[in-house]
């Protein structure tokens, strides 16, 4: 699905609850949610090794593909239109 990315955040550290390390890129975009009039503020999490922080441009249009459980399987910029 096509999304318009409006923000990003790199989160890394150690969970205070579990003691496990975490490292991910959080991408912010607007989308539709049942019951919300207008647009909802949504986020998706990306693996930094697959989608480096500096490669995500703000603002930017991206294709985000999800598996049947809602996990991201692909994320890439919308190809530029010919002649642009």
PDB file of C-alpha atoms in Angstrom:
ATOM      1  CA  UNK A   1       0.000   0.000   0.000  1.00  0.00           C
ATOM      2  CA  UNK A   2       1.166   3.544  -0.655  1.00  0.00           C
ATOM      3  CA  UNK A   3       1.869   5.693   2.415  1.00  0.00           C
ATOM      4  CA  UNK A   4       3.107   9.255   2.887  1.00  0.00           C
ATOM      5  CA  UNK A   5       5.813   9.273   5.573  1.00  0.00           C
ATOM      6  CA  UNK A   6       5.749  12.419   7.720  1.00  0.00           C
ATOM      7  CA  UNK A   7       8.198  11.477  10.479  1.00  0.00           C
ATOM      8  CA  UNK A   8      10.790   8.966  11.649  1.00  0.00           C
ATOM      9  CA  UNK A   9      12.578   7.997  14.857  1.00  0.00           C
ATOM     10  CA  UNK A  10      15.490   5.635  15.595  1.00  0.00           C
ATOM     11  CA  UNK A  11      14.898   3.804  18.875  1.00  0.00           C
ATOM     12  CA  UNK A  12      17.587   1.689  20.477  1.00  0.00           C
ATOM     13  CA  UNK A  13      18.534   0.639  23.960  1.00  0.00           C
ATOM     14  CA  UNK A  14      17.734  -2.004  26.540  1.00  0.00           C
ATOM     15  CA  UNK A  15      14.236  -2.791  27.761  1.00  0.00           C
ATOM     16  CA  UNK A  16      13.808  -1.954  31.441  1.00  0.00           C
ATOM     17  CA  UNK A  17      11.127  -4.640  31.693  1.00  0.00           C
ATOM     18  CA  UNK A  18      12.900  -7.593  30.026  1.00  0.00           C
ATOM     19  CA  UNK A  19      16.549  -6.507  29.871  1.00  0.00           C
ATOM     20  CA  UNK A  20      16.577  -7.341  26.151  1.00  0.00           C
ATOM     21  CA  UNK A  21      18.175  -4.988  23.648  1.00  0.00           C
ATOM     22  CA  UNK A  22      16.035  -3.268  21.000  1.00  0.00           C
ATOM     23  CA  UNK A  23      16.936  -1.387  17.820  1.00  0.00           C
ATOM     24  CA  UNK A  24      14.371  -0.285  15.242  1.00  0.00           C
ATOM     25  CA  UNK A  25      13.284   2.584  13.029  1.00  0.00           C
ATOM     26  CA  UNK A  26       9.786   3.907  13.702  1.00  0.00           C
ATOM     27  CA  UNK A  27       8.087   5.501  10.672  1.00  0.00           C
ATOM     28  CA  UNK A  28       5.095   7.829  11.144  1.00  0.00           C
ATOM     29  CA  UNK A  29       2.360   8.266   8.533  1.00  0.00           C
ATOM     30  CA  UNK A  30      -1.323   9.125   8.222  1.00  0.00           C
ATOM     31  CA  UNK A  31      -3.864   6.471   7.303  1.00  0.00           C
ATOM     32  CA  UNK A  32      -7.405   5.227   7.597  1.00  0.00           C
ATOM     33  CA  UNK A  33      -8.666   3.452  10.700  1.00  0.00           C
ATOM     34  CA  UNK A  34     -12.231   2.227  11.226  1.00  0.00           C
ATOM     35  CA  UNK A  35     -14.161   4.665  13.395  1.00  0.00           C
ATOM     36  CA  UNK A  36     -11.727   7.554  12.877  1.00  0.00           C
ATOM     37  CA  UNK A  37     -13.124  10.493  10.966  1.00  0.00           C
ATOM     38  CA  UNK A  38     -10.378  11.847   8.736  1.00  0.00           C
ATOM     39  CA  UNK A  39      -6.884  10.395   9.110  1.00  0.00           C
ATOM     40  CA  UNK A  40      -5.258   8.552  12.009  1.00  0.00           C
ATOM     41  CA  UNK A  41      -1.616   8.926  13.044  1.00  0.00           C
ATOM     42  CA  UNK A  42      -0.020   5.503  12.459  1.00  0.00           C
ATOM     43  CA  UNK A  43       3.432   4.004  12.898  1.00  0.00           C
ATOM     44  CA  UNK A  44       5.315   1.033  11.547  1.00  0.00           C
ATOM     45  CA  UNK A  45       8.597  -0.431  12.741  1.00  0.00           C
ATOM     46  CA  UNK A  46      11.513  -1.211  10.435  1.00  0.00           C
ATOM     47  CA  UNK A  47      14.725  -3.167  10.956  1.00  0.00           C
ATOM     48  CA  UNK A  48      17.652  -0.707  10.645  1.00  0.00           C
ATOM     49  CA  UNK A  49      19.840  -3.309   8.907  1.00  0.00           C
ATOM     50  CA  UNK A  50      17.231  -3.621   6.118  1.00  0.00           C
ATOM     51  CA  UNK A  51      16.012  -0.008   6.072  1.00  0.00           C
ATOM     52  CA  UNK A  52      18.729   2.372   7.330  1.00  0.00           C
ATOM     53  CA  UNK A  53      17.537   5.515   9.103  1.00  0.00           C
ATOM     54  CA  UNK A  54      19.223   7.883   6.620  1.00  0.00           C
ATOM     55  CA  UNK A  55      17.578   6.143   3.654  1.00  0.00           C
ATOM     56  CA  UNK A  56      14.056   7.123   4.817  1.00  0.00           C
ATOM     57  CA  UNK A  57      13.332  10.601   3.429  1.00  0.00           C
ATOM     58  CA  UNK A  58      10.932  12.990   5.170  1.00  0.00           C
ATOM     59  CA  UNK A  59       8.462  13.778   3.764  1.00  0.00           C
ATOM     60  CA  UNK A  60       8.270  10.905   1.311  1.00  0.00           C
ATOM     61  CA  UNK A  61       5.949   8.513  -0.469  1.00  0.00           C
ATOM     62  CA  UNK A  62       6.635   4.816   0.087  1.00  0.00           C
ATOM     63  CA  UNK A  63       5.191   1.423  -0.701  1.00  0.00           C
ATOM     64  CA  UNK A  64       4.706  -0.645   2.461  1.00  0.00           C
ATOM     65  CA  UNK A  65       3.820  -4.313   1.992  1.00  0.00           C
ATOM     66  CA  UNK A  66       2.575  -6.354   4.954  1.00  0.00           C
ATOM     67  CA  UNK A  67       2.188 -10.086   5.517  1.00  0.00           C
ATOM     68  CA  UNK A  68      -1.060 -11.704   6.691  1.00  0.00           C
ATOM     69  CA  UNK A  69      -0.223 -10.939  10.332  1.00  0.00           C
ATOM     70  CA  UNK A  70       0.444  -7.251   9.701  1.00  0.00           C
ATOM     71  CA  UNK A  71       4.252  -7.424   9.794  1.00  0.00           C
ATOM     72  CA  UNK A  72       6.205  -5.369   7.260  1.00  0.00           C
ATOM     73  CA  UNK A  73       7.784  -7.475   4.491  1.00  0.00           C
ATOM     74  CA  UNK A  74       8.844  -4.709   2.104  1.00  0.00           C
ATOM     75  CA  UNK A  75       9.281  -0.938   2.252  1.00  0.00           C
ATOM     76  CA  UNK A  76      10.596   1.161  -0.599  1.00  0.00           C
ATOM     77  CA  UNK A  77      10.183   4.634  -2.144  1.00  0.00           C
ATOM     78  CA  UNK A  78       7.459   5.109  -4.729  1.00  0.00           C
ATOM     79  CA  UNK A  79       9.262   5.113  -8.092  1.00  0.00           C
ATOM     80  CA  UNK A  80       9.536   8.553  -9.677  1.00  0.00           C
ATOM     81  CA  UNK A  81       7.223   9.247 -12.576  1.00  0.00           C
ATOM     82  CA  UNK A  82       8.921   9.220 -15.989  1.00  0.00           C
ATOM     83  CA  UNK A  83      10.400  12.605 -16.821  1.00  0.00           C
ATOM     84  CA  UNK A  84      10.758  13.744 -13.204  1.00  0.00           C
TER      85      UNK A  84
END
